[in-house]
Coordinates of C-alpha atoms in Angstrom, one line a residue:
M1 CA -1.0 5.4 2.2
A2 CA -2.4 5.4 2.4
L3 CA -3.0 7.4 -2.4
S4 CA -3.9 8.7 -5.8
A5 CA -2.7 9.5 -9.2
A6 CA -4.3 12.8 -10.1
L7 CA -3.6 13.2 -13.7
L8 CA -5.8 16.1 -14.7
K9 CA -7.3 19.5 -13.9
S10 CA -4.8 21.8 -12.4
S11 CA -4.0 25.3 -11.6
L12 CA -0.6 26.9 -12.0
M13 CA 0.4 25.1 -8.8
R14 CA 2.6 22.1 -9.4
W15 CA 0.5 19.4 -7.8
R16 CA -2.9 20.8 -8.7
I17 CA -2.8 18.7 -11.8
V18 CA -2.4 15.6 -9.7
L19 CA -5.1 16.5 -7.3
L20 CA -7.8 17.2 -9.8
C21 CA -7.2 14.2 -11.9
Y22 CA -7.3 12.2 -8.8
C23 CA -10.5 13.7 -7.8
C24 CA -12.1 12.9 -11.1
L25 CA -10.4 9.5 -11.3
L26 CA -10.8 8.4 -7.7
V27 CA -7.1 8.3 -7.3
T28 CA -5.5 10.2 -4.4
C29 CA -2.2 9.0 -3.5
L30 CA 0.2 10.9 -5.5
L31 CA 0.0 14.3 -4.0
A32 CA -0.5 15.3 -0.7
V33 CA 0.6 16.2 2.6
L34 CA 0.8 13.3 5.0
Q35 CA 0.1 15.3 8.0
A36 CA -1.3 18.8 8.6
V37 CA 1.1 21.2 10.3
P38 CA -0.1 23.0 13.4
I39 CA -0.5 26.7 12.8
D40 CA -0.2 29.2 15.5
I41 CA -1.8 32.4 14.5
D42 CA -2.8 35.6 16.3
K43 CA -6.5 35.3 16.5
T44 CA -6.9 39.1 16.0
K45 CA -5.4 38.6 12.5
V46 CA -7.3 35.5 11.5
Q47 CA -9.9 37.2 9.3
N48 CA -7.2 38.7 7.1
T49 CA -5.1 35.6 6.9
E50 CA -3.8 35.0 3.4
P51 CA -3.0 31.5 2.1
V52 CA 0.8 30.9 2.4
E53 CA 2.5 29.3 -0.5
S54 CA 3.3 25.8 0.5
A55 CA 6.7 24.2 0.3
K56 CA 7.4 21.7 -2.4
I57 CA 6.1 18.4 -1.1
E58 CA 6.8 15.1 -2.8
P59 CA 3.7 12.9 -3.1
P60 CA 3.6 9.6 -1.3
D61 CA 4.2 6.3 -3.1
T62 CA 1.0 5.0 -4.5
G63 CA 2.1 1.4 -4.2
L64 CA 1.5 0.8 -7.9
Y65 CA 4.2 -1.0 -9.9
Y66 CA 4.2 1.9 -12.3
D67 CA 4.3 4.6 -9.6
E68 CA 7.5 6.3 -10.7
Y69 CA 6.3 6.4 -14.4
L70 CA 3.0 7.9 -13.4
K71 CA 4.7 10.6 -11.4
Q72 CA 7.1 11.5 -14.2
V73 CA 4.3 11.7 -16.8
I74 CA 2.4 14.1 -14.5
D75 CA 5.5 16.2 -14.0
V76 CA 6.1 16.6 -17.7
L77 CA 2.4 17.3 -18.6
E78 CA 2.2 20.0 -15.9
T79 CA 5.0 21.9 -17.7
D80 CA 2.8 22.4 -20.9
K81 CA 0.8 25.6 -20.6
H82 CA -1.8 24.6 -23.2
F83 CA -2.5 21.3 -21.6
R84 CA -2.7 22.8 -18.1
E85 CA -5.3 25.4 -19.3
K86 CA -7.4 22.6 -20.8
L87 CA -7.2 20.8 -17.5
Q88 CA -8.5 23.8 -15.7
K89 CA -11.6 24.0 -17.9
A90 CA -12.2 20.2 -18.2
D91 CA -15.1 18.6 -16.4
I92 CA -15.3 15.2 -14.9
E93 CA -17.0 13.6 -17.9
E94 CA -14.2 14.8 -20.2
I95 CA -11.6 13.2 -18.0
K96 CA -13.4 9.9 -17.5
S97 CA -14.4 9.5 -21.1
G98 CA -10.8 10.0 -22.3
R99 CA -11.7 13.1 -24.5
L100 CA -9.2 15.1 -22.6
S101 CA -6.4 12.7 -23.6
K102 CA -6.9 13.8 -27.2
E103 CA -5.4 17.2 -26.1
L104 CA -2.1 15.5 -25.9
D105 CA -1.8 15.9 -29.7
L106 CA -1.5 19.7 -29.2
V107 CA 1.3 19.8 -26.6
S108 CA 4.7 21.2 -27.4
H109 CA 7.3 19.2 -29.2
H110 CA 9.7 19.0 -26.3
V111 CA 7.0 17.7 -24.0
R112 CA 6.1 14.9 -26.5
T113 CA 9.8 14.1 -26.9
R114 CA 10.2 13.8 -23.1
L115 CA 7.0 11.6 -22.9
D116 CA 8.4 9.4 -25.6
E117 CA 11.6 9.0 -23.7
L118 CA 9.7 8.1 -20.5
K119 CA 7.6 5.5 -22.3
R120 CA 10.7 3.9 -23.8
Q121 CA 12.3 3.8 -20.3
E122 CA 9.2 2.2 -18.9
V123 CA 8.9 -0.4 -21.6
G124 CA 12.6 -1.2 -21.0
R125 CA 12.0 -1.6 -17.3
L126 CA 9.1 -3.9 -17.8
R127 CA 11.1 -6.0 -20.3
M128 CA 13.9 -6.4 -17.7
L129 CA 11.4 -7.4 -15.1
I130 CA 9.9 -10.0 -17.4
K131 CA 13.3 -11.3 -18.3
A132 CA 14.4 -11.5 -14.7
K133 CA 11.2 -13.4 -13.8
L134 CA 11.6 -15.8 -16.7
D135 CA 15.3 -16.4 -16.0
S136 CA 14.4 -17.3 -12.4
L137 CA 12.0 -19.9 -13.8
Q138 CA 14.6 -21.0 -16.4
D139 CA 12.1 -20.3 -19.1
I140 CA 13.5 -19.4 -22.6
G141 CA 12.2 -18.6 -26.0
M142 CA 9.3 -16.4 -24.7
D143 CA 8.0 -13.5 -26.6
H144 CA 8.6 -10.4 -24.4
Q145 CA 6.5 -8.3 -26.6
A146 CA 3.6 -10.6 -26.1
L147 CA 4.1 -10.6 -22.4
L148 CA 3.9 -6.8 -22.3
K149 CA 0.2 -7.2 -23.0
Q150 CA -0.3 -8.0 -19.3
F151 CA 0.6 -4.3 -18.4
D152 CA -2.5 -2.2 -19.1
H153 CA -1.1 1.2 -18.2
L154 CA 0.6 1.7 -21.6
N155 CA 0.1 0.8 -25.3
H156 CA 2.5 -2.0 -25.8
M157 CA 1.9 -2.0 -29.6
N158 CA 4.0 1.2 -30.0
P159 CA 6.8 1.0 -27.4
D160 CA 8.6 4.1 -28.7
K161 CA 5.9 6.8 -28.8
F162 CA 3.7 8.2 -26.1
E163 CA 0.3 8.8 -27.6
S164 CA -3.1 10.0 -26.4
T165 CA -3.9 6.3 -26.0
D166 CA -1.1 6.0 -23.5
L167 CA -2.4 8.8 -21.4
D168 CA -6.0 7.4 -21.5
M169 CA -4.7 4.0 -20.5
L170 CA -2.6 5.4 -17.7
I171 CA -5.6 7.3 -16.3
K172 CA -7.9 4.4 -16.5
A173 CA -5.4 1.9 -15.1
A174 CA -4.6 4.2 -12.1
T175 CA -8.3 4.7 -11.5
K176 CA -9.1 1.0 -11.6
D177 CA -6.1 0.1 -9.4
L178 CA -6.4 2.8 -6.8
E179 CA -10.2 3.1 -6.3
Q180 CA -10.0 -0.4 -4.8
Y181 CA -7.4 0.7 -2.3
D182 CA -9.7 1.5 0.6
K183 CA -11.7 -1.7 0.1
T184 CA -8.5 -3.7 0.1
R185 CA -7.3 -2.0 3.3
H186 CA -10.6 -2.9 5.0
E187 CA -10.3 -6.5 3.9
E188 CA -6.7 -6.8 5.0
F189 CA -7.6 -5.3 8.4
K190 CA -10.4 -7.7 9.0
K191 CA -8.0 -10.6 8.2
Y192 CA -5.5 -9.1 10.6
E193 CA -8.0 -9.0 13.4
M194 CA -9.2 -12.6 12.7
M195 CA -5.6 -13.8 12.7
K196 CA -5.0 -12.1 16.1
E197 CA -8.0 -13.8 17.6
H198 CA -7.1 -17.2 16.0
E199 CA -3.5 -17.0 17.4
R200 CA -4.8 -16.0 20.8
R201 CA -7.2 -19.0 20.9
E202 CA -4.5 -21.4 19.7
Y203 CA -2.2 -20.2 22.4
L204 CA -4.8 -20.7 25.1
K205 CA -5.2 -24.3 24.0
T206 CA -1.5 -24.9 25.0
L207 CA -2.1 -23.8 28.6
D208 CA -3.4 -25.6 31.6
E209 CA -6.6 -24.4 33.1
E210 CA -5.0 -22.1 35.7
K211 CA -2.8 -20.4 33.2
R212 CA -5.6 -20.1 30.7
K213 CA -7.8 -18.3 33.3
E214 CA -4.9 -15.9 34.0
E215 CA -4.5 -15.1 30.3
E216 CA -8.2 -14.6 29.8
S217 CA -8.3 -12.3 32.8
K218 CA -5.4 -10.3 31.4
F219 CA -7.0 -10.1 28.0
E220 CA -10.3 -8.7 29.5
E221 CA -8.3 -6.2 31.6
M222 CA -6.5 -4.9 28.5
K223 CA -9.8 -4.5 26.7
R224 CA -11.2 -2.4 29.5
K225 CA -8.1 -0.2 29.6
H226 CA -8.4 0.4 25.9
E227 CA -12.0 1.2 26.0
N228 CA -11.5 3.7 28.9
H229 CA -10.9 6.8 26.9
P230 CA -12.4 10.3 26.6
K231 CA -15.3 11.0 24.3
V232 CA -14.4 10.8 20.6
N233 CA -16.1 13.6 18.6
H234 CA -17.9 12.7 15.5
P235 CA -15.5 13.3 12.5
G236 CA -16.4 16.4 10.7
S237 CA -18.8 17.7 13.4
K238 CA -18.6 21.2 14.8
D239 CA -17.2 19.8 18.1
Q240 CA -14.5 17.9 16.4
L241 CA -13.4 20.9 14.2
K242 CA -13.5 23.3 17.0
E243 CA -11.2 21.1 19.1
V244 CA -8.7 21.2 16.2
W245 CA -9.2 25.0 16.0
E246 CA -8.4 25.4 19.6
E247 CA -5.8 22.7 20.4
T248 CA -4.0 22.4 17.1
D249 CA -4.4 25.9 15.6
G250 CA -4.2 27.7 19.0
L251 CA -7.3 29.8 18.3
D252 CA -10.2 30.9 20.5
P253 CA -13.1 28.4 20.1
N254 CA -15.5 31.3 20.4
D255 CA -14.1 32.7 17.2
F256 CA -14.5 29.5 15.2
D257 CA -15.1 30.3 11.5
P258 CA -15.5 27.5 9.0
K259 CA -14.1 29.4 6.0
T260 CA -10.9 30.4 7.9
F261 CA -10.6 26.8 9.2
F262 CA -10.7 25.5 5.6
K263 CA -8.0 27.9 4.5
L264 CA -5.8 27.0 7.5
H265 CA -6.0 23.3 6.7
D266 CA -5.7 23.5 3.0
V267 CA -2.0 23.0 3.6
N268 CA -0.9 23.2 -0.1
S269 CA -3.3 26.1 -0.8
D270 CA -4.8 24.5 -3.9
G271 CA -8.4 25.2 -2.9
F272 CA -9.2 21.6 -1.9
L273 CA -9.0 19.4 1.2
D274 CA -7.7 16.2 -0.1
E275 CA -7.8 12.9 1.7
Q276 CA -4.5 13.3 3.4
E277 CA -5.4 16.8 4.6
L278 CA -8.6 15.4 6.0
E279 CA -7.0 12.5 7.8
A280 CA -4.6 14.9 9.5
L281 CA -7.6 16.6 11.1
F282 CA -8.4 13.4 13.0
T283 CA -5.1 13.1 14.8
K284 CA -6.4 14.7 18.0
E285 CA -9.4 12.3 18.2
L286 CA -7.2 9.3 17.5
E287 CA -4.8 10.3 20.3
K288 CA -7.7 9.9 22.8
V289 CA -7.9 6.2 22.0
Y290 CA -4.5 5.1 20.9
D291 CA -1.0 5.5 22.4
A292 CA 1.9 3.6 21.0
Q293 CA 3.3 3.3 24.5
N294 CA 0.3 1.3 25.7
E295 CA 0.3 -2.5 25.4
E296 CA -3.5 -2.5 25.0
D297 CA -3.5 -0.1 22.0
D298 CA -2.9 -1.5 18.5
M299 CA -1.5 1.1 16.0
V300 CA -2.8 -1.0 13.1
E301 CA -6.3 -0.5 14.5
M302 CA -5.6 3.2 14.8
E303 CA -4.9 3.5 11.0
E304 CA -8.1 1.6 10.3
E305 CA -10.0 4.1 12.6
R306 CA -8.4 7.0 10.7
L307 CA -9.5 5.5 7.4
R308 CA -13.1 5.0 8.7
M309 CA -13.2 8.6 9.8
R310 CA -12.0 9.9 6.5
E311 CA -14.5 7.8 4.6
H312 CA -17.3 9.1 6.9
V313 CA -16.5 12.7 6.2
M314 CA -16.1 12.2 2.5
N315 CA -19.5 10.5 2.4
E316 CA -21.1 13.4 4.2
V317 CA -19.3 16.4 2.6
D318 CA -18.0 15.3 -0.9
T319 CA -21.3 15.8 -2.7
N320 CA -19.9 15.3 -6.3
K321 CA -17.9 12.2 -5.2
D322 CA -14.6 13.4 -6.7
R323 CA -12.8 12.6 -3.5
L324 CA -11.8 16.2 -2.9
V325 CA -13.6 18.7 -0.7
T326 CA -14.0 22.2 -2.1
L327 CA -14.7 25.3 0.1
E328 CA -18.3 25.4 -1.2
E329 CA -18.9 21.7 -0.2
F330 CA -17.3 22.3 3.2
L331 CA -19.4 25.4 4.0
K332 CA -22.6 23.6 2.9
A333 CA -21.7 20.7 5.2
T334 CA -21.4 23.1 8.2
E335 CA -25.0 24.2 7.5
K336 CA -26.5 20.7 7.9
K337 CA -27.9 19.5 11.2
E338 CA -25.4 16.6 11.2
F339 CA -22.7 19.3 11.7
L340 CA -24.0 19.8 15.2
E341 CA -23.8 16.0 15.9
P342 CA -23.5 15.8 19.7
D343 CA -23.1 12.0 19.8
S344 CA -19.6 10.5 20.2
W345 CA -18.0 8.5 17.4
E346 CA -18.4 4.7 17.6
T347 CA -14.9 3.4 17.7
L348 CA -13.7 0.0 16.5
D349 CA -13.7 -1.4 20.1
Q350 CA -17.5 -0.8 20.1
Q351 CA -18.1 -2.8 17.0
Q352 CA -18.2 -6.5 16.0
L353 CA -15.5 -6.7 13.4
F354 CA -16.3 -10.3 12.4
T355 CA -18.7 -13.1 13.3
E356 CA -17.8 -16.5 14.7
E357 CA -18.8 -18.0 11.3
E358 CA -16.4 -15.7 9.5
L359 CA -13.6 -16.6 11.9
K360 CA -14.3 -20.3 11.5
E361 CA -14.2 -19.9 7.7
Y362 CA -11.0 -18.0 7.9
E363 CA -9.5 -20.7 10.2
N364 CA -10.5 -23.3 7.7
I365 CA -8.6 -21.4 5.0
I366 CA -5.6 -21.2 7.2
A367 CA -5.8 -24.9 8.0
L368 CA -5.9 -25.7 4.2
Q369 CA -2.9 -23.4 3.6
E370 CA -1.0 -25.0 6.5
N371 CA -1.8 -28.5 5.1
E372 CA -0.5 -27.5 1.7
L373 CA 2.6 -26.1 3.2
K374 CA 3.0 -29.3 5.3
K375 CA 2.6 -31.4 2.2
K376 CA 5.3 -29.4 0.4
A377 CA 7.5 -29.6 3.4
D378 CA 7.1 -33.4 3.6
E379 CA 7.9 -33.7 -0.1
L380 CA 11.0 -31.6 0.3
Q381 CA 12.0 -33.7 3.3
K382 CA 11.5 -36.9 1.2
Q383 CA 13.6 -35.4 -1.6
K384 CA 16.3 -34.4 0.9
E385 CA 16.3 -38.0 2.4
E386 CA 16.5 -39.5 -1.1
L387 CA 19.4 -37.3 -2.0
Q388 CA 21.1 -38.2 1.2
R389 CA 20.5 -41.9 0.6
Q390 CA 22.0 -41.5 -2.9
H391 CA 25.0 -39.6 -1.5
D392 CA 25.6 -42.3 1.2
Q393 CA 25.3 -45.0 -1.5
L394 CA 27.9 -43.2 -3.7
E395 CA 30.2 -42.7 -0.7
A396 CA 29.9 -46.4 0.1
Q397 CA 30.7 -47.4 -3.5
K398 CA 33.6 -45.0 -3.5
Q399 CA 34.9 -46.5 -0.3
E400 CA 34.6 -50.1 -1.6
Y401 CA 36.4 -49.1 -4.8
H402 CA 39.3 -47.6 -2.8
Q403 CA 39.5 -50.7 -0.6
A404 CA 39.6 -52.9 -3.7
V405 CA 42.3 -50.9 -5.2
Q406 CA 44.4 -51.0 -2.0
Q407 CA 44.0 -54.8 -1.8
M408 CA 45.1 -55.2 -5.4
E409 CA 48.1 -53.0 -4.8
Q410 CA 49.1 -55.1 -1.8
R411 CA 48.8 -58.3 -3.8
K412 CA 51.0 -56.9 -6.5
L413 CA 53.6 -55.9 -4.0
Q414 CA 53.6 -59.3 -2.5
Q415 CA 54.1 -60.8 -6.0
G416 CA 56.9 -58.4 -6.8
I417 CA 54.9 -56.5 -9.5
A418 CA 55.5 -52.7 -9.8
P419 CA 52.5 -50.7 -8.3
S420 CA 50.0 -49.0 -10.5
G421 CA 49.6 -45.3 -11.0
S422 CA 46.6 -43.3 -10.1
T423 CA 44.8 -44.5 -13.3
G424 CA 45.5 -48.1 -12.5
E425 CA 48.3 -48.4 -15.1
Q426 CA 51.6 -50.0 -14.1
K427 CA 54.5 -47.7 -13.3
L428 CA 57.5 -48.8 -15.4
E429 CA 61.0 -47.9 -14.3
P430 CA 62.9 -46.0 -17.0
R431 CA 65.7 -47.9 -18.8
M432 CA 69.2 -46.8 -18.2

């Protein structure tokens, strides 16, 4: 997702507000096109091409636990003309410092009323989540208001009113949570690769020497097949963009024009290339290396490759580090010598993703976790056996009791005494 919550700075277009906040707040998952659409344009008309108004596109899920609340607040704020105009004029420092949040005091009454309603709904949702969690733990007598302190995307001290503090907290929380997104993805990918190698080695240990050699040979063959792919152009280089221009856009490579290219791939026509629009540009390069139909190609690795490409271009082009690429930034990048980068991109299969020491450390962690799970499993097994023993003991006692009752009844019959009822009391015949 990969992912951002752009809360500020917008044009009249619906998701501009999301994009600009995101750019200032390092949050990009709320708005964007997941994949650029190929555009087939008559090259003779390219220079006069006007941006086409994009269709309404729902932003992807950010993965935040307050994702829906975040989107709804953005929707409501975007309807206020005064606030939208302030966003257009605001600079990054105003947004980061929280000064822009003070403008919330000037929005229209119906906007404030709707924001208040959204906050009450969010507080109610969080309280239900807390209650459900506590109920599952059979915990009672807890102060739900106190527990709301753990949620830092709203002001829990005033659960009924949406204030400037709430907007400021929402922006800062989304910034903090989402700016770590790429870092977390890299870490998870590294763990994924180490787990793959760990499982492969563990599997080899179960084989005899002949089978192990066969598996090793197969593994090396798959690596060679995966590495045997066409040259991957450097992301953001002239060769890479011209390939998109020719094969995706259907235009003559000799007519390549950076400004026109930017406008074609600014899918929502907001004047920026956001992270999703950039990632869509790398599809052709990724297809050279990865094919879902091939056993040797791992689609998880493909998404990591896409992320690396996007980060590389952002580092080279996004000079103000707002995680959005403007036309000016894009054109300046095409004037650098790096734009003519002739070397191919170094793909994941050409890199050492982890060292033997890191793998060993990871395996130690896995071993500790497995030991903990084994201990818990052993404890549960012992509890099960104890419960079974108690059950068997009760069943034996019950059987002994029934046998004793039956023997007593038999003796009474032999002595001519009336049999007892189910409670052990004697049954008396009614008098006539």
